[in-house]
PDB file of C-alpha atoms in Angstrom:
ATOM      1  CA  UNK A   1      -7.061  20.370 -34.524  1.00 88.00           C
ATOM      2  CA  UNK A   2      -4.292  17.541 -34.127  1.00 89.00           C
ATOM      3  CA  UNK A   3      -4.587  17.498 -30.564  1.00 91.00           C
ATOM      4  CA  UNK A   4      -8.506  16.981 -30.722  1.00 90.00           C
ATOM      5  CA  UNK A   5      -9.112  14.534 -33.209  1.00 92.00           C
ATOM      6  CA  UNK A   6      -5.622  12.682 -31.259  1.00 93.00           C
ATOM      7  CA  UNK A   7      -7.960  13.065 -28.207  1.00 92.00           C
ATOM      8  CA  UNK A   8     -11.282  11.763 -29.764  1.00 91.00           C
ATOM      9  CA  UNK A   9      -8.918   8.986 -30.904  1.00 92.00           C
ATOM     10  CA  UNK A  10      -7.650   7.843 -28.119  1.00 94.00           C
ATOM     11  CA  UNK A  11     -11.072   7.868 -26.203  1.00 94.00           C
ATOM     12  CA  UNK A  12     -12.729   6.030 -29.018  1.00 92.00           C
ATOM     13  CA  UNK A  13      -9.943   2.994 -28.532  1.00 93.00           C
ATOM     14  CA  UNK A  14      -9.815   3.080 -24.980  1.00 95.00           C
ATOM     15  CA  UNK A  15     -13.928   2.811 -24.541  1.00 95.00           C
ATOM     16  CA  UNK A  16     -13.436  -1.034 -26.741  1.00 93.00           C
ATOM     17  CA  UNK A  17      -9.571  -1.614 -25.123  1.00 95.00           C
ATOM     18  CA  UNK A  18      -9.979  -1.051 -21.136  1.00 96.00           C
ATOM     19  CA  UNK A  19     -12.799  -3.217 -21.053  1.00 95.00           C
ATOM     20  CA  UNK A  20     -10.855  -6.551 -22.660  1.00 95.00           C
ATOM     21  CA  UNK A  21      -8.058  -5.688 -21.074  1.00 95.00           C
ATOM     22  CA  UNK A  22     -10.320  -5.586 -17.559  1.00 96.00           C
ATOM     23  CA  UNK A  23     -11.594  -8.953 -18.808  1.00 94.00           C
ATOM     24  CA  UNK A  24      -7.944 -10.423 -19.211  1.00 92.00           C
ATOM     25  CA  UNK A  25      -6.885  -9.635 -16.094  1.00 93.00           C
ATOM     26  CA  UNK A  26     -10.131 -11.548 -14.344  1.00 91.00           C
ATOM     27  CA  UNK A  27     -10.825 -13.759 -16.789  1.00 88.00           C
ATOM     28  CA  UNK A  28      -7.312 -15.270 -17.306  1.00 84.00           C
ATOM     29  CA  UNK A  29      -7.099 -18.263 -15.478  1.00 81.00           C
ATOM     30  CA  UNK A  30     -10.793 -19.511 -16.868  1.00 81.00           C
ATOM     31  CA  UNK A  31      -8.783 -18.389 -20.201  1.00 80.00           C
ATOM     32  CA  UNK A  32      -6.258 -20.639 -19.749  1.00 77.00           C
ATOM     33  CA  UNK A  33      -8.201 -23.258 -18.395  1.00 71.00           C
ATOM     34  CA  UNK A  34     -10.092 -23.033 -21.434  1.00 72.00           C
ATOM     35  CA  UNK A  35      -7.174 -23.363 -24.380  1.00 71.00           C
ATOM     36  CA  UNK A  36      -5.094 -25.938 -22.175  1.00 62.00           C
ATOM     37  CA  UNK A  37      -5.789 -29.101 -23.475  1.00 57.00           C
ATOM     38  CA  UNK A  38      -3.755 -32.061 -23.947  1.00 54.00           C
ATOM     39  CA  UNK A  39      -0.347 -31.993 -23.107  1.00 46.00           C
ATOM     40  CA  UNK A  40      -0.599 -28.318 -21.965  1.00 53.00           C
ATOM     41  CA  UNK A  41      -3.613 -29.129 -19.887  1.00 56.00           C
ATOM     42  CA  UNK A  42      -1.122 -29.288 -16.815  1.00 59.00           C
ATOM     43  CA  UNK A  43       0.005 -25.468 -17.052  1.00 66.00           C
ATOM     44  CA  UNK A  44      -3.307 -24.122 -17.159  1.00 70.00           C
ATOM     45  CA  UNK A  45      -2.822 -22.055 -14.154  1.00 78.00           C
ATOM     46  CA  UNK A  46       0.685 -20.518 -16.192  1.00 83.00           C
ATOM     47  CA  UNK A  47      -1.060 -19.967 -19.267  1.00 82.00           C
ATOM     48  CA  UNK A  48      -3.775 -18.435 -17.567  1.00 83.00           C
ATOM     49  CA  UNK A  49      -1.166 -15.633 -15.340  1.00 88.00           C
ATOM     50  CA  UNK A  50       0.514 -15.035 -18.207  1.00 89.00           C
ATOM     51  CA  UNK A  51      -2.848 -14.162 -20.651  1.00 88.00           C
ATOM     52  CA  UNK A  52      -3.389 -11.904 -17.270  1.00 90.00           C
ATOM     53  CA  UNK A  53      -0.105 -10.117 -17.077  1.00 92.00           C
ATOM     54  CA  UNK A  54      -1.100  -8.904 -20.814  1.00 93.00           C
ATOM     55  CA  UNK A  55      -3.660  -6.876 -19.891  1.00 94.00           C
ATOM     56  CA  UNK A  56      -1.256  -4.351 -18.856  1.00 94.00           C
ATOM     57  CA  UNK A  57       0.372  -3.720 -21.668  1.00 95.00           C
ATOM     58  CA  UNK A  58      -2.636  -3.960 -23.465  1.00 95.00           C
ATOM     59  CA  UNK A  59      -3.746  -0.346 -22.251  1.00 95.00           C
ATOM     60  CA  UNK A  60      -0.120   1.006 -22.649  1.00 96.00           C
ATOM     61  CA  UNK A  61       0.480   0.135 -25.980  1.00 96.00           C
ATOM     62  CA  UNK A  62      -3.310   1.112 -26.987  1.00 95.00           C
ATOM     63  CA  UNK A  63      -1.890   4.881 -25.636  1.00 96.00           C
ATOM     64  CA  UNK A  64       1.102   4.748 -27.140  1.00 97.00           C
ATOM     65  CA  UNK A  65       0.197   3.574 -30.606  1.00 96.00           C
ATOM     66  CA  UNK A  66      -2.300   6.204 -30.330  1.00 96.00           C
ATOM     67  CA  UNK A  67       0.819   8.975 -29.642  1.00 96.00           C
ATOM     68  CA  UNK A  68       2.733   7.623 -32.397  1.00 96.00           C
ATOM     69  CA  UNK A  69       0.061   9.073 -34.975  1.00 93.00           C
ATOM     70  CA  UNK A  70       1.001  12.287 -33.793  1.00 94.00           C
ATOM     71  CA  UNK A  71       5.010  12.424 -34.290  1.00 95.00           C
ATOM     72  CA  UNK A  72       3.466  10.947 -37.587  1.00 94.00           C
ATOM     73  CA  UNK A  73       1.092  13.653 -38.614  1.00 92.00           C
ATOM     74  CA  UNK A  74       4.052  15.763 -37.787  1.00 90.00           C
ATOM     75  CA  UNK A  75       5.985  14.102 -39.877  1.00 93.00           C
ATOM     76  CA  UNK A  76       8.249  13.046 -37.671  1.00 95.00           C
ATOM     77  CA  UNK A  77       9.893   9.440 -37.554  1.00 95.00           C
ATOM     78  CA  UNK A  78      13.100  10.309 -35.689  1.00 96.00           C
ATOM     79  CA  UNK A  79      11.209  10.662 -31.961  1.00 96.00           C
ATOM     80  CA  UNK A  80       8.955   7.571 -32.767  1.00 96.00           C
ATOM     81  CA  UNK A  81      12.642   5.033 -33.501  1.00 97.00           C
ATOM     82  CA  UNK A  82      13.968   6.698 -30.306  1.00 97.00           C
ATOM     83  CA  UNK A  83      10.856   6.363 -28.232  1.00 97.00           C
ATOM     84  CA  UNK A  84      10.889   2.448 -29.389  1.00 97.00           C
ATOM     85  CA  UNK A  85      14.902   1.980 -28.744  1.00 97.00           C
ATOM     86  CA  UNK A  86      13.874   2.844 -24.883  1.00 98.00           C
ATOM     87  CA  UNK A  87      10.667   0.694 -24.694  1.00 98.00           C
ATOM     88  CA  UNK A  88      13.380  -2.154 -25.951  1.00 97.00           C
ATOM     89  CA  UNK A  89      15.677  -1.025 -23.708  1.00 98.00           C
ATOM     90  CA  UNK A  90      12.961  -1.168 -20.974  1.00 98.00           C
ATOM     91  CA  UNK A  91      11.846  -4.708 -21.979  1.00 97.00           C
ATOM     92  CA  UNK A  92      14.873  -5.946 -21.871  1.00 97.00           C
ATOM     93  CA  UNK A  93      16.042  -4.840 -18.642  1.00 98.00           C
ATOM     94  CA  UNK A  94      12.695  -5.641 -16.651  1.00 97.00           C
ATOM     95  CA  UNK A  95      12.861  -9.395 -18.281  1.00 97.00           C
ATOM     96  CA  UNK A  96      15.973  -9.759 -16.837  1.00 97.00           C
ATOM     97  CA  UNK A  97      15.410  -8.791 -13.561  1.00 97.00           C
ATOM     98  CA  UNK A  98      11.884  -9.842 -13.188  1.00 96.00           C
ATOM     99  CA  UNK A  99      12.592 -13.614 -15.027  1.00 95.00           C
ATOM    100  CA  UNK A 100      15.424 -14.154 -12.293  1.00 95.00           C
ATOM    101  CA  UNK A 101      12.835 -13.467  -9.344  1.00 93.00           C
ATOM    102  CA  UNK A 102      10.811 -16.100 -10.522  1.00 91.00           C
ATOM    103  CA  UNK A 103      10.623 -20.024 -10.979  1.00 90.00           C
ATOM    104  CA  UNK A 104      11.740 -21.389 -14.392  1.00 90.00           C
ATOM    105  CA  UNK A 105       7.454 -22.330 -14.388  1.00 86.00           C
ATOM    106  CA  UNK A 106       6.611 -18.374 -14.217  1.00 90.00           C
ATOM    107  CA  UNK A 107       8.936 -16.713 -17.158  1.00 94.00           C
ATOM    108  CA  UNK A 108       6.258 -16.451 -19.410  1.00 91.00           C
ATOM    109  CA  UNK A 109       4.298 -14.304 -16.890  1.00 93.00           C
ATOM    110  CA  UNK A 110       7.333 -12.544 -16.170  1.00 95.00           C
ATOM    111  CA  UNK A 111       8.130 -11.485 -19.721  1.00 96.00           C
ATOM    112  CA  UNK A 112       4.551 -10.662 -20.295  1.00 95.00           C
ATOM    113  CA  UNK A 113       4.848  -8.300 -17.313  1.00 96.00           C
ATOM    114  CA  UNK A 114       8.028  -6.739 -18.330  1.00 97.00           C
ATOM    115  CA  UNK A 115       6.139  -6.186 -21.848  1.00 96.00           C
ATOM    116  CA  UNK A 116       3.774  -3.982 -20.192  1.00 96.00           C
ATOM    117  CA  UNK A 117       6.265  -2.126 -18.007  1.00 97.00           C
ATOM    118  CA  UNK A 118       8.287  -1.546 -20.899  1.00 97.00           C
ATOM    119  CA  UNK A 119       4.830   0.332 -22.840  1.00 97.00           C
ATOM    120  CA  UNK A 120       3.741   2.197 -19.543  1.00 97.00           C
ATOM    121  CA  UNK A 121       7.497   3.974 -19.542  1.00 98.00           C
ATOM    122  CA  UNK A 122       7.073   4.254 -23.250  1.00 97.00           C
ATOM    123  CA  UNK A 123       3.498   5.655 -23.023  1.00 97.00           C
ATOM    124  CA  UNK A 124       4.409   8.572 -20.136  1.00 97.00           C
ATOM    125  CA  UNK A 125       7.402   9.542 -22.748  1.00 97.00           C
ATOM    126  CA  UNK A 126       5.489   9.555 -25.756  1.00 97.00           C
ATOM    127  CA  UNK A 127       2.452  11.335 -23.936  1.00 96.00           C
ATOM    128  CA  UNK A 128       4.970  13.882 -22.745  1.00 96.00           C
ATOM    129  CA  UNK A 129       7.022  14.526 -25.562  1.00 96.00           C
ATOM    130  CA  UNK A 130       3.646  15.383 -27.676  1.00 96.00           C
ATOM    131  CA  UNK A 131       1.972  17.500 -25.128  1.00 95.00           C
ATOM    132  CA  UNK A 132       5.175  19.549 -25.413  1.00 94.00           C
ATOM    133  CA  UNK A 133       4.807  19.669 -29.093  1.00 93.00           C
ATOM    134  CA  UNK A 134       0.978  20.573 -29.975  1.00 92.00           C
ATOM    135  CA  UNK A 135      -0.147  21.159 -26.063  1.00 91.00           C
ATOM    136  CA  UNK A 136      -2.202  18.691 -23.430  1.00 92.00           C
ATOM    137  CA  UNK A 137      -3.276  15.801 -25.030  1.00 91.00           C
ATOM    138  CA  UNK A 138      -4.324  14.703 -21.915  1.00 90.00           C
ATOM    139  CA  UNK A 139      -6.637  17.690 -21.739  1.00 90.00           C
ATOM    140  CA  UNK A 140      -9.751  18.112 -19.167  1.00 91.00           C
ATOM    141  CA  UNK A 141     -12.285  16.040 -21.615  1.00 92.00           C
ATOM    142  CA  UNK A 142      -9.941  13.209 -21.729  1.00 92.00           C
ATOM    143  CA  UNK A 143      -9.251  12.937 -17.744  1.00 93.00           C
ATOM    144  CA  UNK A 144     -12.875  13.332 -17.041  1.00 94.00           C
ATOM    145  CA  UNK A 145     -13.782  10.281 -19.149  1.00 94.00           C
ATOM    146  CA  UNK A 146     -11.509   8.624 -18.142  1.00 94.00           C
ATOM    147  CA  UNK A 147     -12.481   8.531 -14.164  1.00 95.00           C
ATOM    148  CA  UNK A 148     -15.842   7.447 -16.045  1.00 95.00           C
ATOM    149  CA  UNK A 149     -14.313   4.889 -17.789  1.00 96.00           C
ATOM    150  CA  UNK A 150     -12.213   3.604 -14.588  1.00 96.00           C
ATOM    151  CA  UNK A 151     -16.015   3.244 -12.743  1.00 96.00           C
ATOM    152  CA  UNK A 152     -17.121   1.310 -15.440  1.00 96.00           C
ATOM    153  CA  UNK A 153     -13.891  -0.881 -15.676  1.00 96.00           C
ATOM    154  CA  UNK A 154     -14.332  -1.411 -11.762  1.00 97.00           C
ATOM    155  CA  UNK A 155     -18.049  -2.395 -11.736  1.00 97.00           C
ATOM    156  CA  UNK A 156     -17.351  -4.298 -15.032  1.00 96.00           C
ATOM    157  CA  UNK A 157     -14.307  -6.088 -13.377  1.00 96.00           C
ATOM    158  CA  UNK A 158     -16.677  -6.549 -10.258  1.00 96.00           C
ATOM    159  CA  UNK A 159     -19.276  -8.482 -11.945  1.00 95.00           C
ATOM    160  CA  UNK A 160     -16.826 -10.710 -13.543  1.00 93.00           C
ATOM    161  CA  UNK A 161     -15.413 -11.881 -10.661  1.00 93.00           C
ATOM    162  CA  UNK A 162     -18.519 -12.445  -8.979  1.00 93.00           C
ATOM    163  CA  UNK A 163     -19.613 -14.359 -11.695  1.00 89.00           C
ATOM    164  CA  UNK A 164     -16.360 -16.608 -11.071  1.00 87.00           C
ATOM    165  CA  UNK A 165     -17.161 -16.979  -7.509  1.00 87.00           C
ATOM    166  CA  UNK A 166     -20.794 -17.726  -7.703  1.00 86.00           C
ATOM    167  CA  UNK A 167     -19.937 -20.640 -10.543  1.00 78.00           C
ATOM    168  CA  UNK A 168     -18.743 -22.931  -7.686  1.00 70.00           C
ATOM    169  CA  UNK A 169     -21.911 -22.847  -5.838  1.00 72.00           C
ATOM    170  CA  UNK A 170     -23.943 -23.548  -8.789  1.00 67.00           C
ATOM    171  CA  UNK A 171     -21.750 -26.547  -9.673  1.00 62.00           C
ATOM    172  CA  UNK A 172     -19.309 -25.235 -12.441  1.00 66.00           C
ATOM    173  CA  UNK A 173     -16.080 -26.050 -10.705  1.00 62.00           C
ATOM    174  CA  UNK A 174     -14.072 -24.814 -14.083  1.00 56.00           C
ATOM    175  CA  UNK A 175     -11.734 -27.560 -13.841  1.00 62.00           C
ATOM    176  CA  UNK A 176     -11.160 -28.758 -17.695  1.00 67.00           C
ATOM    177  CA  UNK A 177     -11.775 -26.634 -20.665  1.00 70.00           C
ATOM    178  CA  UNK A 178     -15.592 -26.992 -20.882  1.00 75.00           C
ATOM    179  CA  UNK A 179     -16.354 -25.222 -17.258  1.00 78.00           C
ATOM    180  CA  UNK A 180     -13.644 -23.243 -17.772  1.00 79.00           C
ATOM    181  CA  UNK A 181     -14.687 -21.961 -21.640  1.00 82.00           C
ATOM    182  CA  UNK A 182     -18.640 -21.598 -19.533  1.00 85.00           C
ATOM    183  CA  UNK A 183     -16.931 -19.943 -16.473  1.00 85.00           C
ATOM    184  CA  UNK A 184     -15.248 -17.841 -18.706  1.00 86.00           C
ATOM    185  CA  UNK A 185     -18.344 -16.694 -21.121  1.00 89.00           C
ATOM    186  CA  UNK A 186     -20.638 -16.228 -17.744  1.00 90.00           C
ATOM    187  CA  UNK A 187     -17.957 -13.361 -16.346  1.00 91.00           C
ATOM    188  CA  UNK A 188     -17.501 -11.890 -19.447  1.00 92.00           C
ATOM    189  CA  UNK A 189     -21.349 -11.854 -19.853  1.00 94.00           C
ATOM    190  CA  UNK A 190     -21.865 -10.469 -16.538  1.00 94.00           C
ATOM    191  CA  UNK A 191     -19.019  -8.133 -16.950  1.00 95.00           C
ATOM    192  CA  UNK A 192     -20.529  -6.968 -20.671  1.00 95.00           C
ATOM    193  CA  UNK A 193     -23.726  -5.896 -19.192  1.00 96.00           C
ATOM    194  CA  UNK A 194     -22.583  -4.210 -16.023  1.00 96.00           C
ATOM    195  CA  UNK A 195     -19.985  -1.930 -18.269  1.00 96.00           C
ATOM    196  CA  UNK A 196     -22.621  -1.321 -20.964  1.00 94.00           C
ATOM    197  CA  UNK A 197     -24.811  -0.025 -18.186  1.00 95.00           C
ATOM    198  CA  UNK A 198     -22.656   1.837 -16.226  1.00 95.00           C
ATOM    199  CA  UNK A 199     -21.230   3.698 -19.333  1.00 93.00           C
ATOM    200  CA  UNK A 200     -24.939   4.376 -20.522  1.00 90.00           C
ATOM    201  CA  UNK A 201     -25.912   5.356 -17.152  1.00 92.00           C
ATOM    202  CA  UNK A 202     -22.838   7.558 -17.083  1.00 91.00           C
ATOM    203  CA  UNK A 203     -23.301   9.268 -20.627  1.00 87.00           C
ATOM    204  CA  UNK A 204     -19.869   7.985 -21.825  1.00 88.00           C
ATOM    205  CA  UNK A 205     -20.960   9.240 -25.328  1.00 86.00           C
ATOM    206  CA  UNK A 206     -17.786   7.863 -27.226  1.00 87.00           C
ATOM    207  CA  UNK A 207     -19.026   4.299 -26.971  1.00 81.00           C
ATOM    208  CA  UNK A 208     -22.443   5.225 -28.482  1.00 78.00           C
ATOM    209  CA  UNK A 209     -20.352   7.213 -31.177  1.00 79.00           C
ATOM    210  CA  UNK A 210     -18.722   4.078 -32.066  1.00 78.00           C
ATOM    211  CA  UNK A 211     -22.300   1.647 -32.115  1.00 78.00           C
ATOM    212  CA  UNK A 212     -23.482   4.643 -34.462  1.00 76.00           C
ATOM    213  CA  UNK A 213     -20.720   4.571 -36.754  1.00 76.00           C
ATOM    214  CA  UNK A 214     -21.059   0.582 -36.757  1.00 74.00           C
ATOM    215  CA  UNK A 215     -24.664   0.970 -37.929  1.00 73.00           C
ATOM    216  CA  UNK A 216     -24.236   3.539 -40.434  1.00 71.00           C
ATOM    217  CA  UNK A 217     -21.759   1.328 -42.183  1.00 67.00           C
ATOM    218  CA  UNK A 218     -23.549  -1.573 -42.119  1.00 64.00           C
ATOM    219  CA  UNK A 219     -26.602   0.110 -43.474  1.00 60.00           C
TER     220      UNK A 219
END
């Protein structure tokens, strides 16, 4: 029962996650276009990497967070604090390395980066360590939505950066943070209807699930 509703869980967050953190990765440059004014108007194109280079560990720590419940329900703390001392450990050792490969102007995107690669390690531990415990987590449901919700991510991810490249031709050059806020909000548009279609057309039923829930609350 633990590893089912854990399952259901995990689906249900991914479906709203993936997609923003799809959106991130294209989007970030009109991103940081967008909130770079003033004196920080000049590192729009470093704001904009690094608000990219989140999107990874946006996924990973969505997973792991998501794992975590588990050791919880199990009352256990002691695997979560050691699970966390290697992500740290991780962190720590991929800022290093990855901040000295870089120009002083790129650390931010570096760190971001070495966030993520510090929750990917943490997430194939955590993932591991509880399938061991209650069985597959990752179980056959789970991997078949999520090659549906990879399609969807690519088409959605598609869209947005067409959107991006058609904005030049149409005379939206997203230089300052007005084109850049309206290059920003056409990809994301674009990329909102292409992965609400493709999941619909694909039956990926936890994102209805989670409009139905929505209504019922609100009514």
């Amino acid at each position: 029962g633990m590893r089912a509703e854990i399952g259901r869980t995990l689906r249900i967050a991914l479906v709203i996650i993936a997609p923003v953190a799809v959106a991130v990765a294209c989007l970030g440059s009109e991103v940081g276009g967008a909130i770079a004014v003033g004196a920080a108007s000049g590192d729009a194109d470093i704001i904009g990497s690094t608000v990219a280079a989140f999107s990874l560990a946006m996924l990973a720590f969505c997973v792991h967070f998501v794992m975590l419940r588990g050791f919880y329900a199990d009352e256990d703390t002691r695997t979560p604090f050691l699970l966390q001392v290697v992500i740290a450990s991780v962190n720590v050792v991929a800022a290093v390395v990855l901040t000295q490969a870089v120009s002083p102007a790129r650390v931010s995107t570096a760190l971001a980066l070495s966030y993520g690669i510090a929750y990917v390690v943490g997430t194939a531990l955590s993932v591991t360590l509880l399938s061991r415990r209650i069985g597959r987590v990752l179980d056959a449901e789970t991997v078949r939505f999520a090659v549906r919700l990879t399609v969807a991510c690519v088409l959605s991810a598609a869209a947005m950066l067409g959107a991006v490249e058609l904005a030049g031709p149409l005379g939206i050059d997203g230089d300052g943070a007005g084109p850049a806020l309206l290059v920003a909000g056409l990809g994301g548009a674009a990329g909102a209807v292409v992965y609400l279609g493709a999941t619909r057309l694909m039956r990926v039923q936890e994102l209805q699930y989670l409009f139905d829930t929505v209504v019922r609350r609100r009514s």
